[in-house]
Coordinates of C-alpha atoms in Angstrom, one line a residue:
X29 CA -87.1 9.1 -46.7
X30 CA -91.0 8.0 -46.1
X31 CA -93.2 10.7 -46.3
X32 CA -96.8 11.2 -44.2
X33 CA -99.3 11.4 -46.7
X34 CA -102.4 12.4 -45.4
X35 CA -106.0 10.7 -46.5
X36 CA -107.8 12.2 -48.8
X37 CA -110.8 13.8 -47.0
X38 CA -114.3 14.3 -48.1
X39 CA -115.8 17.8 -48.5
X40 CA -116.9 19.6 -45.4
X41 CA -120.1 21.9 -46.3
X42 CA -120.4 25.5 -43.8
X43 CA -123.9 26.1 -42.1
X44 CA -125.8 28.5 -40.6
X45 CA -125.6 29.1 -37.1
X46 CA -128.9 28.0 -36.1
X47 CA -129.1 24.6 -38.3
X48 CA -128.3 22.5 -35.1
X49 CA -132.0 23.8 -34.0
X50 CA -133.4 21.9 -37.4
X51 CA -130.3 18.8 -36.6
X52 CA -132.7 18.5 -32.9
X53 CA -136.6 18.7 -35.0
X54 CA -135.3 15.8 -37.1
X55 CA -134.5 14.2 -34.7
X56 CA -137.3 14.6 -32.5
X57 CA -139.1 13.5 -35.7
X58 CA -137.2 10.2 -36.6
X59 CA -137.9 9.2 -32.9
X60 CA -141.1 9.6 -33.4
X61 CA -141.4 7.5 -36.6
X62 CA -138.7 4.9 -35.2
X63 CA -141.3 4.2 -32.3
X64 CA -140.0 2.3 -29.5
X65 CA -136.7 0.9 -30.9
X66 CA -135.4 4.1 -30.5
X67 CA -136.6 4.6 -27.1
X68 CA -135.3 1.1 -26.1
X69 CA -131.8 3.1 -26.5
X70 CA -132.5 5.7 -23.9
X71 CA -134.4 3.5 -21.5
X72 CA -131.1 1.0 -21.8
X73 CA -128.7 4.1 -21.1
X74 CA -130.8 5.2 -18.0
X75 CA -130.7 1.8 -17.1
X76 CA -126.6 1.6 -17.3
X77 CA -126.6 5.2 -15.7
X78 CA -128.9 4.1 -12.5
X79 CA -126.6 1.1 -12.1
X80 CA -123.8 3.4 -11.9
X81 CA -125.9 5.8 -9.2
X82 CA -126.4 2.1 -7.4
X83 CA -122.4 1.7 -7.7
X84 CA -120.8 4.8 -6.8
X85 CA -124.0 6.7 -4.8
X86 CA -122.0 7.3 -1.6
X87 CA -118.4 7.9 -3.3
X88 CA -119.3 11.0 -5.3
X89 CA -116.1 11.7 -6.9
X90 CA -116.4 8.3 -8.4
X91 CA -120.5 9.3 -9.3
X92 CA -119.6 12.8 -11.0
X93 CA -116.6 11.3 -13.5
X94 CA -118.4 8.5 -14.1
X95 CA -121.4 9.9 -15.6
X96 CA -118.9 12.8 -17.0
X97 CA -116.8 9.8 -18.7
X98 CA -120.1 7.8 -20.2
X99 CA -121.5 10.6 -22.1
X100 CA -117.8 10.7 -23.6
X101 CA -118.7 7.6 -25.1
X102 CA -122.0 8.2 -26.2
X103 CA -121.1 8.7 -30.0
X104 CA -120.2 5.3 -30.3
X105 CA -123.3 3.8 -28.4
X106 CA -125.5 5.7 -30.4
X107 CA -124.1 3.6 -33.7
X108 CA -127.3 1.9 -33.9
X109 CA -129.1 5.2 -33.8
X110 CA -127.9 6.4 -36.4
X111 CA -128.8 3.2 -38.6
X112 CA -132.4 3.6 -37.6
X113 CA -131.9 7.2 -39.3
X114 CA -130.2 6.1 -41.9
X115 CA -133.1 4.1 -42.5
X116 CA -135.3 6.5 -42.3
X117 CA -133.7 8.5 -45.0
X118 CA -133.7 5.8 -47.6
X119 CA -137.6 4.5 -47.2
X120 CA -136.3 1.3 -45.3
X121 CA -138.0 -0.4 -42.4
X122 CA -136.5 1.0 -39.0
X123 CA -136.9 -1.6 -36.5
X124 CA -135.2 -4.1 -34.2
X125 CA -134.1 -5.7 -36.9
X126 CA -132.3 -2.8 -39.0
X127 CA -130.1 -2.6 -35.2
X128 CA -129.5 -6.3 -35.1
X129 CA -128.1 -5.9 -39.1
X130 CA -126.2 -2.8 -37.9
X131 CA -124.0 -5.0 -35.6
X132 CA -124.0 -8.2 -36.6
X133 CA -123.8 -7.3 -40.4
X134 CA -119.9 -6.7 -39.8
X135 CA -119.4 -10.4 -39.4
X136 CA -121.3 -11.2 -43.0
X137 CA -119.4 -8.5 -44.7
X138 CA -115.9 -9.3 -43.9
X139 CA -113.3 -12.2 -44.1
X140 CA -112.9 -12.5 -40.8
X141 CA -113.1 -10.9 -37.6
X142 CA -109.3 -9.6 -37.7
X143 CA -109.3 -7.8 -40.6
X144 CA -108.6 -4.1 -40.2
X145 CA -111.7 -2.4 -41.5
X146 CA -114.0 -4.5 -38.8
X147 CA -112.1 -3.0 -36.1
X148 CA -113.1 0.5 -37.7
X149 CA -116.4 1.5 -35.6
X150 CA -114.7 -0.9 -31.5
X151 CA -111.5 0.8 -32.3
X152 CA -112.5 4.3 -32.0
X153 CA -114.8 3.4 -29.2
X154 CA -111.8 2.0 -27.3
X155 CA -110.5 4.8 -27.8
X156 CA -113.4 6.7 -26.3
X157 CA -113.5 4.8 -23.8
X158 CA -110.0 5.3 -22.6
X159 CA -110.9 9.0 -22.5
X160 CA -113.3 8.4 -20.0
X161 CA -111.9 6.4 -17.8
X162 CA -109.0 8.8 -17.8
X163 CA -111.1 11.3 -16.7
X164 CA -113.1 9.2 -14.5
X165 CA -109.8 9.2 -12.8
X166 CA -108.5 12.6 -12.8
X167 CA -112.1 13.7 -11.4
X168 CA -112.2 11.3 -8.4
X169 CA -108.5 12.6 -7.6
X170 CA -108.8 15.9 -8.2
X171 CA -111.8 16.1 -5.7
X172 CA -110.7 13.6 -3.7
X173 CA -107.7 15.4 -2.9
X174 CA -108.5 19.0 -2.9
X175 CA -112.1 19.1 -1.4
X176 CA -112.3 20.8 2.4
X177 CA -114.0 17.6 3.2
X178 CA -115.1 14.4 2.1
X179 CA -117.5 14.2 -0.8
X180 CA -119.6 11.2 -0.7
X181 CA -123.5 12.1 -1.9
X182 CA -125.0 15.0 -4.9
X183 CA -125.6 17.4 -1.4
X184 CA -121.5 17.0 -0.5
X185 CA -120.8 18.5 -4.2
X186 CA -123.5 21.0 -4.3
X187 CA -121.9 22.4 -1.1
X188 CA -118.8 22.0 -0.5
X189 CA -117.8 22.2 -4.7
X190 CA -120.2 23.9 -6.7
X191 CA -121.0 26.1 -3.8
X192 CA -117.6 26.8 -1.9
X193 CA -116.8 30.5 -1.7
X194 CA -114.1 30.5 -3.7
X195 CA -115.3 28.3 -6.4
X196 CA -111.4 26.9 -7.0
X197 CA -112.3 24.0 -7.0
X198 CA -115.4 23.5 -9.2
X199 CA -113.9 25.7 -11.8
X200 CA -110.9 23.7 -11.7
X201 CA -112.8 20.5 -12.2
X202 CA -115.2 22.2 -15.3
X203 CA -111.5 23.5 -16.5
X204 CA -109.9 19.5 -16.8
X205 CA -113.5 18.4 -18.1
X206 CA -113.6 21.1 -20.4
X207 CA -110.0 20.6 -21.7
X208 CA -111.1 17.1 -21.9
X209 CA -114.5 17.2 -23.3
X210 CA -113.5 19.6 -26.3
X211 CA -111.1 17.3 -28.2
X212 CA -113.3 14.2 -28.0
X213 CA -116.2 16.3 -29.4
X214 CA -113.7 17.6 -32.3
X215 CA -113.0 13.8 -32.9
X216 CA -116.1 12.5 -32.5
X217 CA -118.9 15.0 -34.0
X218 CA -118.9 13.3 -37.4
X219 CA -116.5 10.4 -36.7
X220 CA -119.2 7.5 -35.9
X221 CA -121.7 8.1 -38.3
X222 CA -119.0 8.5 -40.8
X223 CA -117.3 5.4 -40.1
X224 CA -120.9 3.7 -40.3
X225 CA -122.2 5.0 -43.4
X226 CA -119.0 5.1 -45.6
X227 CA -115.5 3.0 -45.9
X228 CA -113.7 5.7 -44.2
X229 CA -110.4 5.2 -42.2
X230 CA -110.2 6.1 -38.8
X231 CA -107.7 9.0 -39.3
X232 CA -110.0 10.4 -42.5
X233 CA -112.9 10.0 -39.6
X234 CA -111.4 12.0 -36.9
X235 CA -109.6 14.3 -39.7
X236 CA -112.7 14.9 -41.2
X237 CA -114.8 15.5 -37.8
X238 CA -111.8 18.3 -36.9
X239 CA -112.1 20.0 -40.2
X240 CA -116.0 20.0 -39.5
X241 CA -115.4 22.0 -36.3
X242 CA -113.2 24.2 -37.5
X243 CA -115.1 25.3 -40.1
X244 CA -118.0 25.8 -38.7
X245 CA -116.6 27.1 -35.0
X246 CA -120.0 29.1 -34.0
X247 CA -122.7 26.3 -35.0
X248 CA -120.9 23.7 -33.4
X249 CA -120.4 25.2 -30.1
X250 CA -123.6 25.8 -30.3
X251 CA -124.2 22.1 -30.8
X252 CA -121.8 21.1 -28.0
X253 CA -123.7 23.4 -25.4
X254 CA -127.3 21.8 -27.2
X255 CA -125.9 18.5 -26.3
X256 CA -124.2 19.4 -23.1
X257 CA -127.5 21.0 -22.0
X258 CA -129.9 18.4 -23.1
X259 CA -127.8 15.6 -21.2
X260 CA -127.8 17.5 -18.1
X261 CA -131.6 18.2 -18.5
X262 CA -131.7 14.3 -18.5
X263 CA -129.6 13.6 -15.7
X264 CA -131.6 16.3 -13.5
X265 CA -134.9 14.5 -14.2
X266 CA -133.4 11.4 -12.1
X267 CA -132.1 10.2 -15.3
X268 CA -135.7 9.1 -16.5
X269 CA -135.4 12.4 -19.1
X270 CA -132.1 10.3 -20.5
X271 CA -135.5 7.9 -22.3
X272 CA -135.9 10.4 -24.4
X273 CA -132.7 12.8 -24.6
X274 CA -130.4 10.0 -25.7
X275 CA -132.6 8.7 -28.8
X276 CA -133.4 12.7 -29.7
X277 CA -129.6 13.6 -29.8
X278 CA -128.3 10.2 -31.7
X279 CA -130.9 10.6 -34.7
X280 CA -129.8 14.5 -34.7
X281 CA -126.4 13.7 -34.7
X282 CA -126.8 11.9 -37.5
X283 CA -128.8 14.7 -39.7
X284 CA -125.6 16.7 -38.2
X285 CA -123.4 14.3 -40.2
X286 CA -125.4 14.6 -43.4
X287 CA -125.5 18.5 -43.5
X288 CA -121.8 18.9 -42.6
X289 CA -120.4 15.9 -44.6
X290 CA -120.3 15.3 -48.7
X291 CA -119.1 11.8 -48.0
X292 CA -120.2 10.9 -51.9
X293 CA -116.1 10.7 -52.7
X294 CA -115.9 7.3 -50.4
X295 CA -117.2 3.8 -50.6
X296 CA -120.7 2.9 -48.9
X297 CA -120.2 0.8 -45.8
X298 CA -123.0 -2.0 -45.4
X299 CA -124.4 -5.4 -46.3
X300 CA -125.9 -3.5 -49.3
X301 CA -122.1 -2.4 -50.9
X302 CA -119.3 -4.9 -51.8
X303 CA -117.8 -6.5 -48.6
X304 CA -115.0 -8.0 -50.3
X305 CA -113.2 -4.8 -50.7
X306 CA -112.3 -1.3 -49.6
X307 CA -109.7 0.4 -47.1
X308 CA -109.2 -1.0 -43.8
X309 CA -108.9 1.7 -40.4
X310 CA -105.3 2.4 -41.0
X311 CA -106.4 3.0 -45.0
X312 CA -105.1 -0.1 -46.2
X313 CA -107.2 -1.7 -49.0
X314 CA -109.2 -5.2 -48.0
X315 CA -109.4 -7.5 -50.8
X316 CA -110.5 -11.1 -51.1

């Protein structure tokens, strides 16, 4: 009979309920010191999110899950981010080039493009993104179908949504986003930088982001509303507050990563540690 071992995990630390405060000043600070490669990243996603305005500005349904979905895969855009950090951390230049290694080094540091650990970082933003176009879906049918009338522009969901009477349907639609939203940020607090900085699996990623959570419950819904809040901030500010927002909350997630995480128990990940060998995303072990 074949037994499910789980992967060994690496130690999970507990914090103090305001330490996500300190995750968002270090972040703020390796923005600062990253210069403009960092801002690059939130003046690219306020780009992508004012071509999806451009797309979908008369079909609202379409607008609100849209945006809703692409913050659900934020984690994994913000790889890069978390290099510069990274970086930053060990006394090593942060620049344009430290992104370009952080993609492209994959390709030096592994046999080939099939093998299972190079898959580790697109497969769980697959992954992510399958979460948001589910929702993307379930949003534009759920107000599609149950709004009094047509919801086309921002004013049409202010009004007839957020502000009906009986506020059914906008609780109901925060409900399914909710319901969404919270496993993906149990998966995905930890998972990315994880994945970037150390030869995890995928399952020890997403195990080890879910113990994370539920050992610290009250700092990391404070987090979640930090992040939730900050992203709304930037979407409010016609999406030009995004510049900043997105670069702030990528380095911070990755200070988030190095207080919760002891991730000393697994390989290093990089150009920097042996490429010929170490487990794969399904935990099978790469050799040459």
């Amino acid at each position: 009979m074949l037994l499910f071992h789980p992967p060994p995990l690496p130690a999970v630390r507990t914090i103090g309920w305001m330490q996500p405060l300190h995750w968002l000043a270090l972040g703020w600070r390796d923005m600062a010191r990253a210069g403009w490669v960092s801002f690059a990243h939130g003046l690219a996603l306020a780009l992508f999110g004012a071509l999806i305005v451009a797309v979908a500005h008369d079909r609202f349904w379409l607008l609100a899950g849209a945006l809703s979905g692409f913050l659900l895969v934020a984690p994994m855009l913000a790889t890069s981010l978390y290099a510069l950090s990274r970086a930053l951390e060990r006394g090593e230049p942060a620049n344009f080039a430290t992104v370009r290694a952080t993609w492209l080094s994959w390709q030096r540091s592994h046999r080939g493009v099939w093998d299972g650990s190079y898959w580790c970082l697109v497969r769980f933003g697959l992954l992510l993104a399958l979460a948001a176009t589910g929702w993307v879906l379930v949003s534009a049918a759920l107000i599609t179908l149950l709004a009094p009338v047509p919801i086309r522009t921002p004013m049409d969901f202010i009004h007839h949504v957020v502000l009906a009477p009986d506020g059914t349907l906008f609780a109901l639609w925060l409900a399914l986003g909710s319901l969404l939203a919270a496993p993906i940020f149990a998966s995905s607090v930890v998972s990315m930088p994880l994945l970037l900085d150390r030869r995890a699996t995928l399952p020890q990623a997403v195990l080890t982001s879910w113990q994370v959570v539920v050992a610290n419950p009250g700092p990391m819904a404070l987090w979640a509303v930090l992040i939730a809040g900050f992203t709304l901030l930037g979407l409010g500010s016609l999406l030009l507050g995004l510049i900043a927002v997105i670069p702030m909350l990528g380095h911070a997630s990755w200070h988030a990563y190095r207080d919760l995480v002891d991730a000393s128990s697994l390989p290093p990940r990089g150009p920097w540690a042996d490429a010929a060998r170490g487990p794969g995303c399904g935990g099978q072990e790469v050799r040459a």
